[in-house]
Amino acid sequence: MSELPKFVVDHLRNAQPIGEHPDADLLTAFAEQSLGERERTSVLLHLSTCPDCREMTTLVMGREPAEVLVHAATAAHSSSVAPSERIELAATAGKAYREVTPRSWFRWPFSSPALRWVAAAACVVVVSAAVLMNKRPAQKQTPGLTSDAITLSDERTPTTSTTPQSPAADRRLREELQEQRESSTFAKRRSASPLSQPEEQKDREIMGYVRPEPRVASRSAVANGAAQAISPPPTTDADAFRVKVEDSAAQHSLAKGTAVAQEKSVAATVPPANGKDQTGVLVADKLASKEKAAAAPAPTFANRNSSAALASGAKRDDRAESAIGSTSETVEVSGGPLALESAQVEPANRVASPQWNVTANGDVLRSLDAGKNWKTITIDSKAQFVAVATTGGSIWAGGKAGVLYHSTDVGEHWTHITPRDGSNSLTADISGIEFTDVNHGTVHAGASERWTTTDGGKSWKRE
Amino acid sequence: MAEATQTAGAFEEGRILPETQLAAEFYDRTPAALFGIPSTEFGQILYAIARKYLPEGSTQVETRQFCSALRLDDLVLARGCAAGNEKAWEVFLTRFREKLYEMALRIAREPSAAQDLSDSLYGDLYGLTSSDSIRPSKLISYTGRGSLEGWLRTVLAQEFINRYRKNKRLVSLDETDPDEDCSHRHVPELVAPENNPPVAPDARLTKATDETLAALPADERFILAAYHLDGRTLAQIADILHVHESTISRKVEKITKSLRKQIVARLVQNGMSHRQAEEALEVDVRDIQLDLRRRLQDSGTRTFSKRKARDE
């Protein structure tokens, strides 16, 4: 605020009160806006020249800060206070007044006790949702690691044709898988090499249909009965891959790999000794090696040579050069891009699946390294996101005004979804998203709206 | 009309509605009868209020409008209480017993002080009738311009400020102020101590400032005083003027800037060169930053030049 020239301040201060002091009736009427223009003007004119009446008006009409003023003014005028302190106190009173203003906008949402409770409840929901989302995959992963080696076949193997495409088949296979899980759990491994075009295509298919649940993904392998064992690439290759991760061009395919790894509930993590970025792909390799290495410390297992054993008969050996970095070593990759290998993996070595977070500002963050580094994912620059849910490689992000996005590639590409049920469409603020699998999910919006889908967001039902 | 002139008496124009007509028009709209106020007395009350607030020469239409805008229900309740009507007191206490204390607490900010304040107000409201003295109830001064509740709050605030002042006076008599400069500052002011104006370096500046301030609309001048003198927040000023805080913010900025321009313009009009005028204000602005605090601490009688000399 600009300062008034001193003379003007002095003139204002020393002005003689214009007119008589308004009586309590007039002041009340002024406060209640029931004065005519003529009287209002005369009261205002008097107020502008009479500090006492201004004080009175503020006391009657003012809000909270009156406390500060009265307190400080009382102290300031107490004759027991030294003149210099008086000034200090008067200044404090003025300052306190001004300080209240910028805070008032922040205070209003919490002014009512009800809103305060709502805010507290919202915090609890957000925190517990975050905890659950992080916990759930972990729980699934832990039992999934046994000594049985299971290989997922890719589309080129005969089993791919059995990949269920209908919900019914899906269910059946899931049941099978459940049974399978009783006796054996698994860890899966994905080919680490950058995917060639056809492989990407296949990958997408897997993501689309097999991906949803770790169990679902594995069921093709179960049906196939195939087991692939692959030895991990050397660490140097791992480093090369790491370099690739940073390469934006490679990001896409790697991210996919990560997604697949995640959806299959592969539990593996870059060994802490490496302490660097990991990719789902790489880590999957390491995981496989880990199984073989058994008791071997994490850093050493990485030096094994790759070997692939395809039990499905459709064995394919692809040689993929790790394209980047000084490491020119050739990596032998299992022919079937999906190789499952059981492994006893310590929790610390689990692959951290991409983690998601939403900032208070409504930005969506993704971490590919177990939360060490977070990257803002731009989905819709205008939207303000509130909730993110992940199921396998399927990410749902929802925010204010019914904004809902879906990604099937770990957040690289997003599709805007507008849930509709008859003539209704979701426009309320989304407050929470829950997906139990790729197809089944619920979006909470507004005060009590629940939008459910059973087909991965193609159709919605409002409750 | 003849009757009106006769009844109006002191009213030269005599066009204000007469008591009887006021009573006839408004008595039945109020529960005055319930509170024991007869029609004639009601007419007198309304007439007195109209005379008090309406400018001379007000017409009958204006009188009607004015009386219609009054809080007549509150008015008869207050006057009923003032006259000691039981029914009126019953209604009054039902409505305000708790509220009075709450309002007092809001003003005094401290339970025991609030209790004191509201008790003392009750005393005023009941009035005092003894053999030697009659003190009428304070409610008799309520005129229904605003709500009775608002009036009670205002009266509480007045009482609070008066008490506070009284206390201050007593204290200042008891204690001798060691600072001689301050001792002759008689009644301590709530907000801004009364300082003698420093001698302006140029009479033309004083004149220009006076004229400019006088030309300001009342609300703008109020905003200036409340913001720059009292240190009120924008929100408080907005509350008082019933406009949005952002409007006040814009206005403060605008008035402060335009005031400066207007003063310069007036100085130029009065024969100063533009540069001189700007300089006069420039010196001033720098001065206010450095010196306001010190000057407030001073008695306020020192002159500008003396202060300058001391600073050097």
mmCIF file of N, CA, C and O in Angstrom, chain A residues 269-355:
data_model
loop_
_atom_site.group_PDB
_atom_site.id
_atom_site.type_symbol
_atom_site.label_atom_id
_atom_site.label_comp_id
_atom_site.label_asym_id
_atom_site.label_seq_id
_atom_site.Cartn_x
_atom_site.Cartn_y
_atom_site.Cartn_z
ATOM 1 N N THR A 269 13.573 -55.977 -6.357
ATOM 2 C CA THR A 269 14.010 -54.602 -6.186
ATOM 3 C C THR A 269 15.479 -54.519 -6.500
ATOM 4 O O THR A 269 16.200 -55.480 -6.369
ATOM 5 N N VAL A 270 15.885 -53.395 -6.926
ATOM 6 C CA VAL A 270 17.312 -53.231 -7.142
ATOM 7 C C VAL A 270 17.992 -53.466 -5.814
ATOM 8 O O VAL A 270 17.594 -52.900 -4.811
ATOM 9 N N PRO A 271 18.949 -54.289 -5.820
ATOM 10 C CA PRO A 271 19.625 -54.526 -4.551
ATOM 11 C C PRO A 271 20.128 -53.204 -4.006
ATOM 12 O O PRO A 271 20.633 -52.394 -4.757
ATOM 13 N N PRO A 272 20.009 -53.024 -2.752
ATOM 14 C CA PRO A 272 20.405 -51.754 -2.142
ATOM 15 C C PRO A 272 21.850 -51.417 -2.462
ATOM 16 O O PRO A 272 22.199 -50.259 -2.583
ATOM 17 N N ALA A 273 22.665 -52.432 -2.640
ATOM 18 C CA ALA A 273 24.081 -52.165 -2.903
ATOM 19 C C ALA A 273 24.224 -51.361 -4.183
ATOM 20 O O ALA A 273 25.108 -50.532 -4.306
ATOM 21 N N ASN A 274 23.379 -51.616 -5.143
ATOM 22 C CA ASN A 274 23.455 -50.852 -6.384
ATOM 23 C C ASN A 274 22.986 -49.419 -6.155
ATOM 24 O O ASN A 274 23.557 -48.488 -6.684
ATOM 25 N N GLY A 275 21.977 -49.330 -5.420
ATOM 26 C CA GLY A 275 21.513 -48.008 -4.995
ATOM 27 C C GLY A 275 21.153 -47.059 -6.118
ATOM 28 O O GLY A 275 21.228 -45.868 -5.977
ATOM 29 N N LYS A 276 20.812 -47.591 -7.242
ATOM 30 C CA LYS A 276 20.464 -46.650 -8.319
ATOM 31 C C LYS A 276 19.067 -46.950 -8.840
ATOM 32 O O LYS A 276 18.367 -47.825 -8.329
ATOM 33 N N ASP A 277 18.752 -46.234 -9.864
ATOM 34 C CA ASP A 277 17.434 -46.466 -10.474
ATOM 35 C C ASP A 277 17.318 -47.923 -10.896
ATOM 36 O O ASP A 277 18.289 -48.549 -11.286
ATOM 37 N N GLN A 278 16.131 -48.376 -10.842
ATOM 38 C CA GLN A 278 15.928 -49.713 -11.346
ATOM 39 C C GLN A 278 14.805 -49.655 -12.353
ATOM 40 O O GLN A 278 13.988 -48.759 -12.350
ATOM 41 N N THR A 279 14.811 -50.611 -13.203
ATOM 42 C CA THR A 279 13.652 -50.715 -14.067
ATOM 43 C C THR A 279 13.040 -52.055 -13.786
ATOM 44 O O THR A 279 13.708 -52.982 -13.321
ATOM 45 N N GLY A 280 11.802 -52.139 -14.080
ATOM 46 C CA GLY A 280 11.124 -53.399 -13.838
ATOM 47 C C GLY A 280 11.831 -54.509 -14.588
ATOM 48 O O GLY A 280 12.039 -55.598 -14.074
ATOM 49 N N VAL A 281 12.222 -54.189 -15.781
ATOM 50 C CA VAL A 281 12.865 -55.170 -16.635
ATOM 51 C C VAL A 281 14.134 -55.709 -15.998
ATOM 52 O O VAL A 281 14.307 -56.897 -15.778
ATOM 53 N N LEU A 282 14.979 -54.790 -15.715
ATOM 54 C CA LEU A 282 16.258 -55.159 -15.150
ATOM 55 C C LEU A 282 16.104 -55.951 -13.874
ATOM 56 O O LEU A 282 16.718 -56.990 -13.682
ATOM 57 N N VAL A 283 15.264 -55.415 -13.084
ATOM 58 C CA VAL A 283 15.126 -56.015 -11.781
ATOM 59 C C VAL A 283 14.568 -57.406 -11.906
ATOM 60 O O VAL A 283 14.933 -58.302 -11.170
ATOM 61 N N ALA A 284 13.725 -57.558 -12.873
ATOM 62 C CA ALA A 284 13.184 -58.889 -13.082
ATOM 63 C C ALA A 284 14.324 -59.839 -13.393
ATOM 64 O O ALA A 284 14.369 -60.964 -12.898
ATOM 65 N N ASP A 285 15.219 -59.382 -14.211
ATOM 66 C CA ASP A 285 16.389 -60.209 -14.515
ATOM 67 C C ASP A 285 17.132 -60.562 -13.242
ATOM 68 O O ASP A 285 17.506 -61.701 -13.003
ATOM 69 N N LYS A 286 17.321 -59.566 -12.485
ATOM 70 C CA LYS A 286 18.100 -59.771 -11.276
ATOM 71 C C LYS A 286 17.389 -60.735 -10.357
ATOM 72 O O LYS A 286 18.016 -61.544 -9.680
ATOM 73 N N LEU A 287 16.110 -60.591 -10.406
ATOM 74 C CA LEU A 287 15.321 -61.434 -9.541
ATOM 75 C C LEU A 287 15.540 -62.882 -9.912
ATOM 76 O O LEU A 287 15.738 -63.748 -9.066
ATOM 77 N N ALA A 288 15.521 -63.109 -11.196
ATOM 78 C CA ALA A 288 15.731 -64.462 -11.656
ATOM 79 C C ALA A 288 17.093 -64.963 -11.186
ATOM 80 O O ALA A 288 17.238 -66.086 -10.713
ATOM 81 N N SER A 289 18.028 -64.100 -11.353
ATOM 82 C CA SER A 289 19.369 -64.496 -10.966
ATOM 83 C C SER A 289 19.426 -64.746 -9.470
ATOM 84 O O SER A 289 20.120 -65.635 -9.010
ATOM 85 N N LYS A 290 18.690 -63.981 -8.825
ATOM 86 C CA LYS A 290 18.702 -64.089 -7.374
ATOM 87 C C LYS A 290 18.300 -65.496 -6.954
ATOM 88 O O LYS A 290 18.877 -66.070 -6.049
ATOM 89 N N GLU A 291 17.341 -65.964 -7.663
ATOM 90 C CA GLU A 291 16.854 -67.301 -7.332
ATOM 91 C C GLU A 291 17.983 -68.304 -7.454
ATOM 92 O O GLU A 291 18.155 -69.195 -6.653
ATOM 93 N N LYS A 292 18.729 -68.141 -8.528
ATOM 94 C CA LYS A 292 19.825 -69.074 -8.740
ATOM 95 C C LYS A 292 20.940 -68.835 -7.739
ATOM 96 O O LYS A 292 21.588 -69.752 -7.285
ATOM 97 N N ALA A 293 21.151 -67.612 -7.523
ATOM 98 C CA ALA A 293 22.272 -67.287 -6.664
ATOM 99 C C ALA A 293 22.003 -67.676 -5.219
ATOM 100 O O ALA A 293 22.919 -67.778 -4.431
ATOM 101 N N ALA A 294 20.768 -67.914 -4.966
ATOM 102 C CA ALA A 294 20.382 -68.315 -3.614
ATOM 103 C C ALA A 294 20.969 -67.411 -2.560
ATOM 104 O O ALA A 294 20.536 -66.297 -2.378
ATOM 105 N N ALA A 295 22.022 -67.889 -1.939
ATOM 106 C CA ALA A 295 22.548 -67.122 -0.823
ATOM 107 C C ALA A 295 23.525 -66.043 -1.256
ATOM 108 O O ALA A 295 24.010 -65.288 -0.429
ATOM 109 N N ALA A 296 23.822 -66.036 -2.517
ATOM 110 C CA ALA A 296 24.832 -65.077 -2.963
ATOM 111 C C ALA A 296 24.373 -63.644 -2.728
ATOM 112 O O ALA A 296 23.215 -63.327 -2.890
ATOM 113 N N PRO A 297 25.312 -62.805 -2.349
ATOM 114 C CA PRO A 297 24.947 -61.407 -2.109
ATOM 115 C C PRO A 297 24.490 -60.765 -3.419
ATOM 116 O O PRO A 297 24.935 -61.130 -4.491
ATOM 117 N N ALA A 298 23.646 -59.841 -3.258
ATOM 118 C CA ALA A 298 23.027 -59.220 -4.421
ATOM 119 C C ALA A 298 23.994 -58.741 -5.486
ATOM 120 O O ALA A 298 23.787 -59.014 -6.651
ATOM 121 N N PRO A 299 25.022 -58.032 -5.156
ATOM 122 C CA PRO A 299 25.868 -57.484 -6.206
ATOM 123 C C PRO A 299 26.559 -58.571 -7.021
ATOM 124 O O PRO A 299 26.918 -58.351 -8.157
ATOM 125 N N THR A 300 26.764 -59.709 -6.474
ATOM 126 C CA THR A 300 27.542 -60.690 -7.206
ATOM 127 C C THR A 300 26.696 -61.465 -8.200
ATOM 128 O O THR A 300 27.190 -61.836 -9.251
ATOM 129 N N PHE A 301 25.467 -61.649 -7.898
ATOM 130 C CA PHE A 301 24.680 -62.500 -8.788
ATOM 131 C C PHE A 301 24.568 -61.902 -10.164
ATOM 132 O O PHE A 301 24.310 -62.575 -11.126
ATOM 133 N N ALA A 302 24.784 -60.652 -10.250
ATOM 134 C CA ALA A 302 24.583 -59.981 -11.521
ATOM 135 C C ALA A 302 25.586 -60.415 -12.585
ATOM 136 O O ALA A 302 25.421 -60.079 -13.748
ATOM 137 N N ASN A 303 26.594 -61.104 -12.209
ATOM 138 C CA ASN A 303 27.607 -61.451 -13.203
ATOM 139 C C ASN A 303 27.370 -62.786 -13.891
ATOM 140 O O ASN A 303 28.186 -63.231 -14.668
ATOM 141 N N ARG A 304 26.278 -63.344 -13.608
ATOM 142 C CA ARG A 304 26.011 -64.624 -14.274
ATOM 143 C C ARG A 304 25.725 -64.412 -15.743
ATOM 144 O O ARG A 304 25.331 -63.348 -16.150
ATOM 145 N N ASN A 305 25.913 -65.456 -16.469
ATOM 146 C CA ASN A 305 25.583 -65.375 -17.887
ATOM 147 C C ASN A 305 24.121 -65.693 -18.092
ATOM 148 O O ASN A 305 23.525 -66.446 -17.343
ATOM 149 N N SER A 306 23.644 -65.108 -19.118
ATOM 150 C CA SER A 306 22.238 -65.362 -19.409
ATOM 151 C C SER A 306 22.061 -66.727 -20.048
ATOM 152 O O SER A 306 22.856 -67.169 -20.847
ATOM 153 N N SER A 307 21.046 -67.340 -19.668
ATOM 154 C CA SER A 307 20.674 -68.555 -20.383
ATOM 155 C C SER A 307 19.174 -68.661 -20.289
ATOM 156 O O SER A 307 18.564 -68.216 -19.333
ATOM 157 N N ALA A 308 18.626 -69.198 -21.273
ATOM 158 C CA ALA A 308 17.176 -69.277 -21.258
ATOM 159 C C ALA A 308 16.735 -70.711 -21.471
ATOM 160 O O ALA A 308 17.292 -71.428 -22.283
ATOM 161 N N ALA A 309 15.826 -71.088 -20.736
ATOM 162 C CA ALA A 309 15.282 -72.420 -20.926
ATOM 163 C C ALA A 309 13.799 -72.280 -21.133
ATOM 164 O O ALA A 309 13.087 -71.798 -20.278
ATOM 165 N N LEU A 310 13.383 -72.658 -22.269
ATOM 166 C CA LEU A 310 11.973 -72.534 -22.538
ATOM 167 C C LEU A 310 11.342 -73.909 -22.540
ATOM 168 O O LEU A 310 11.671 -74.765 -23.343
ATOM 169 N N ALA A 311 10.465 -74.092 -21.661
ATOM 170 C CA ALA A 311 9.824 -75.382 -21.559
ATOM 171 C C ALA A 311 8.656 -75.507 -22.517
ATOM 172 O O ALA A 311 8.174 -76.579 -22.781
ATOM 173 N N SER A 312 8.241 -74.424 -23.027
ATOM 174 C CA SER A 312 7.057 -74.466 -23.882
ATOM 175 C C SER A 312 7.356 -75.032 -25.250
ATOM 176 O O SER A 312 6.460 -75.370 -26.000
ATOM 177 N N GLY A 313 8.576 -75.089 -25.579
ATOM 178 C CA GLY A 313 8.931 -75.596 -26.878
ATOM 179 C C GLY A 313 9.010 -74.514 -27.923
ATOM 180 O O GLY A 313 9.619 -74.684 -28.947
ATOM 181 N N ALA A 314 8.408 -73.460 -27.656
ATOM 182 C CA ALA A 314 8.457 -72.341 -28.594
ATOM 183 C C ALA A 314 9.622 -71.474 -28.230
ATOM 184 O O ALA A 314 9.548 -70.259 -28.252
ATOM 185 N N LYS A 315 10.659 -72.103 -27.902
ATOM 186 C CA LYS A 315 11.815 -71.356 -27.422
ATOM 187 C C LYS A 315 12.371 -70.451 -28.500
ATOM 188 O O LYS A 315 12.485 -70.823 -29.638
ATOM 189 N N ARG A 316 12.690 -69.312 -28.071
ATOM 190 C CA ARG A 316 13.250 -68.367 -29.021
ATOM 191 C C ARG A 316 14.385 -67.665 -28.343
ATOM 192 O O ARG A 316 14.251 -67.193 -27.225
ATOM 193 N N ASP A 317 15.426 -67.587 -29.011
ATOM 194 C CA ASP A 317 16.533 -66.822 -28.429
ATOM 195 C C ASP A 317 16.693 -65.516 -29.185
ATOM 196 O O ASP A 317 17.006 -65.488 -30.352
ATOM 197 N N ASP A 318 16.443 -64.561 -28.492
ATOM 198 C CA ASP A 318 16.663 -63.239 -29.091
ATOM 199 C C ASP A 318 17.933 -62.680 -28.535
ATOM 200 O O ASP A 318 18.179 -62.767 -27.348
ATOM 201 N N ARG A 319 18.653 -62.146 -29.436
ATOM 202 C CA ARG A 319 19.845 -61.483 -28.929
ATOM 203 C C ARG A 319 19.596 -59.991 -29.010
ATOM 204 O O ARG A 319 19.339 -59.458 -30.062
ATOM 205 N N ALA A 320 19.718 -59.445 -27.920
ATOM 206 C CA ALA A 320 19.484 -58.000 -27.899
ATOM 207 C C ALA A 320 20.733 -57.315 -27.401
ATOM 208 O O ALA A 320 21.329 -57.729 -26.422
ATOM 209 N N GLU A 321 21.099 -56.392 -28.152
ATOM 210 C CA GLU A 321 22.253 -55.608 -27.723
ATOM 211 C C GLU A 321 21.764 -54.580 -26.714
ATOM 212 O O GLU A 321 20.767 -53.903 -26.944
ATOM 213 N N SER A 322 22.471 -54.461 -25.686
ATOM 214 C CA SER A 322 22.141 -53.315 -24.844
ATOM 215 C C SER A 322 22.720 -52.119 -25.552
ATOM 216 O O SER A 322 23.911 -51.981 -25.735
ATOM 217 N N ALA A 323 21.838 -51.360 -26.039
ATOM 218 C CA ALA A 323 22.198 -50.369 -27.050
ATOM 219 C C ALA A 323 22.971 -49.181 -26.516
ATOM 220 O O ALA A 323 23.529 -48.424 -27.273
ATOM 221 N N ILE A 324 22.965 -49.017 -25.269
ATOM 222 C CA ILE A 324 23.516 -47.763 -24.765
ATOM 223 C C ILE A 324 24.706 -47.992 -23.865
ATOM 224 O O ILE A 324 24.828 -49.011 -23.223
ATOM 225 N N GLY A 325 25.524 -47.003 -23.854
ATOM 226 C CA GLY A 325 26.611 -47.008 -22.892
ATOM 227 C C GLY A 325 27.818 -47.775 -23.380
ATOM 228 O O GLY A 325 27.826 -48.351 -24.463
ATOM 229 N N SER A 326 28.811 -47.760 -22.573
ATOM 230 C CA SER A 326 30.057 -48.384 -22.969
ATOM 231 C C SER A 326 29.933 -49.903 -22.961
ATOM 232 O O SER A 326 30.692 -50.597 -23.599
ATOM 233 N N THR A 327 28.993 -50.372 -22.244
ATOM 234 C CA THR A 327 28.834 -51.811 -22.175
ATOM 235 C C THR A 327 28.302 -52.336 -23.487
ATOM 236 O O THR A 327 27.188 -52.065 -23.871
ATOM 237 N N SER A 328 29.122 -53.033 -24.160
ATOM 238 C CA SER A 328 28.661 -53.528 -25.446
ATOM 239 C C SER A 328 28.360 -55.018 -25.357
ATOM 240 O O SER A 328 28.149 -55.677 -26.357
ATOM 241 N N GLU A 329 28.405 -55.510 -24.220
ATOM 242 C CA GLU A 329 28.163 -56.934 -24.034
ATOM 243 C C GLU A 329 26.793 -57.327 -24.563
ATOM 244 O O GLU A 329 25.834 -56.592 -24.423
ATOM 245 N N THR A 330 26.748 -58.434 -25.133
ATOM 246 C CA THR A 330 25.474 -58.894 -25.655
ATOM 247 C C THR A 330 24.698 -59.609 -24.557
ATOM 248 O O THR A 330 25.240 -60.423 -23.835
ATOM 249 N N VAL A 331 23.494 -59.277 -24.519
ATOM 250 C CA VAL A 331 22.676 -59.898 -23.502
ATOM 251 C C VAL A 331 21.814 -60.962 -24.141
ATOM 252 O O VAL A 331 21.190 -60.731 -25.165
ATOM 253 N N GLU A 332 21.812 -62.057 -23.530
ATOM 254 C CA GLU A 332 20.954 -63.106 -24.061
ATOM 255 C C GLU A 332 19.613 -63.017 -23.355
ATOM 256 O O GLU A 332 19.538 -63.015 -22.133
ATOM 257 N N VAL A 333 18.654 -62.917 -24.158
ATOM 258 C CA VAL A 333 17.346 -62.720 -23.563
ATOM 259 C C VAL A 333 16.482 -63.926 -23.875
ATOM 260 O O VAL A 333 16.588 -64.522 -24.933
ATOM 261 N N SER A 334 15.692 -64.235 -22.970
ATOM 262 C CA SER A 334 14.834 -65.390 -23.190
ATOM 263 C C SER A 334 13.919 -65.103 -24.356
ATOM 264 O O SER A 334 13.472 -63.976 -24.558
ATOM 265 N N GLY A 335 13.679 -66.123 -25.132
ATOM 266 C CA GLY A 335 12.860 -65.936 -26.317
ATOM 267 C C GLY A 335 11.480 -65.470 -25.944
ATOM 268 O O GLY A 335 11.006 -64.464 -26.446
ATOM 269 N N GLY A 336 10.834 -66.225 -25.146
ATOM 270 C CA GLY A 336 9.535 -65.751 -24.666
ATOM 271 C C GLY A 336 9.806 -64.550 -23.812
ATOM 272 O O GLY A 336 10.578 -64.621 -22.865
ATOM 273 N N PRO A 337 9.277 -63.475 -24.172
ATOM 274 C CA PRO A 337 9.563 -62.256 -23.421
ATOM 275 C C PRO A 337 9.169 -62.411 -21.964
ATOM 276 O O PRO A 337 9.719 -61.753 -21.112
ATOM 277 N N LEU A 338 8.281 -63.275 -21.714
ATOM 278 C CA LEU A 338 7.870 -63.427 -20.337
ATOM 279 C C LEU A 338 8.468 -64.695 -19.776
ATOM 280 O O LEU A 338 8.195 -65.782 -20.233
ATOM 281 N N ALA A 339 9.290 -64.528 -18.881
ATOM 282 C CA ALA A 339 9.853 -65.693 -18.236
ATOM 283 C C ALA A 339 9.574 -65.593 -16.765
ATOM 284 O O ALA A 339 9.889 -64.612 -16.136
ATOM 285 N N LEU A 340 8.981 -66.613 -16.310
ATOM 286 C CA LEU A 340 8.687 -66.604 -14.892
ATOM 287 C C LEU A 340 9.638 -67.520 -14.185
ATOM 288 O O LEU A 340 9.910 -68.612 -14.620
ATOM 289 N N GLU A 341 10.064 -67.045 -13.160
ATOM 290 C CA GLU A 341 10.980 -67.871 -12.430
ATOM 291 C C GLU A 341 10.689 -67.664 -10.964
ATOM 292 O O GLU A 341 10.511 -66.549 -10.502
ATOM 293 N N SER A 342 10.600 -68.738 -10.313
ATOM 294 C CA SER A 342 10.327 -68.571 -8.900
ATOM 295 C C SER A 342 11.602 -68.203 -8.181
ATOM 296 O O SER A 342 12.681 -68.580 -8.585
ATOM 297 N N ALA A 343 11.434 -67.499 -7.186
ATOM 298 C CA ALA A 343 12.625 -67.082 -6.461
ATOM 299 C C ALA A 343 12.245 -66.719 -5.041
ATOM 300 O O ALA A 343 11.200 -66.160 -4.797
ATOM 301 N N GLN A 344 13.088 -67.039 -4.192
ATOM 302 C CA GLN A 344 12.902 -66.562 -2.826
ATOM 303 C C GLN A 344 13.546 -65.191 -2.767
ATOM 304 O O GLN A 344 14.744 -65.049 -2.840
ATOM 305 N N VAL A 345 12.739 -64.243 -2.691
ATOM 306 C CA VAL A 345 13.290 -62.905 -2.698
ATOM 307 C C VAL A 345 12.963 -62.227 -1.390
ATOM 308 O O VAL A 345 11.839 -62.260 -0.915
ATOM 309 N N GLU A 346 13.974 -61.651 -0.855
ATOM 310 C CA GLU A 346 13.718 -60.897 0.363
ATOM 311 C C GLU A 346 12.918 -59.657 0.009
ATOM 312 O O GLU A 346 13.073 -59.101 -1.055
ATOM 313 N N PRO A 347 12.094 -59.226 0.919
ATOM 314 C CA PRO A 347 11.250 -58.057 0.664
ATOM 315 C C PRO A 347 12.062 -56.866 0.195
ATOM 316 O O PRO A 347 11.648 -56.117 -0.657
ATOM 317 N N ALA A 348 13.238 -56.738 0.738
ATOM 318 C CA ALA A 348 14.036 -55.558 0.401
ATOM 319 C C ALA A 348 14.404 -55.563 -1.069
ATOM 320 O O ALA A 348 14.705 -54.534 -1.640
ATOM 321 N N ASN A 349 14.391 -56.737 -1.654
ATOM 322 C CA ASN A 349 14.805 -56.815 -3.045
ATOM 323 C C ASN A 349 13.632 -56.830 -4.016
ATOM 324 O O ASN A 349 13.803 -57.105 -5.184
ATOM 325 N N ARG A 350 12.484 -56.557 -3.504
ATOM 326 C CA ARG A 350 11.337 -56.538 -4.400
ATOM 327 C C ARG A 350 11.446 -55.375 -5.358
ATOM 328 O O ARG A 350 11.932 -54.304 -5.007
ATOM 329 N N VAL A 351 10.945 -55.574 -6.544
ATOM 330 C CA VAL A 351 10.893 -54.452 -7.474
ATOM 331 C C VAL A 351 9.821 -53.511 -6.975
ATOM 332 O O VAL A 351 8.696 -53.919 -6.721
ATOM 333 N N ALA A 352 10.224 -52.284 -6.850
ATOM 334 C CA ALA A 352 9.199 -51.327 -6.468
ATOM 335 C C ALA A 352 8.410 -51.011 -7.719
ATOM 336 O O ALA A 352 8.962 -50.567 -8.707
ATOM 337 N N SER A 353 7.158 -51.271 -7.686
ATOM 338 C CA SER A 353 6.333 -50.905 -8.823
ATOM 339 C C SER A 353 6.227 -49.387 -8.821
ATOM 340 O O SER A 353 6.459 -48.759 -7.804
ATOM 341 N N PRO A 354 5.873 -48.825 -9.965
ATOM 342 C CA PRO A 354 5.771 -47.363 -9.995
ATOM 343 C C PRO A 354 4.843 -46.888 -8.885
ATOM 344 O O PRO A 354 3.801 -47.483 -8.658
ATOM 345 N N GLN A 355 5.282 -45.873 -8.231
ATOM 346 C CA GLN A 355 4.441 -45.341 -7.169
ATOM 347 C C GLN A 355 3.829 -44.040 -7.630
ATOM 348 O O GLN A 355 4.420 -43.294 -8.390
#
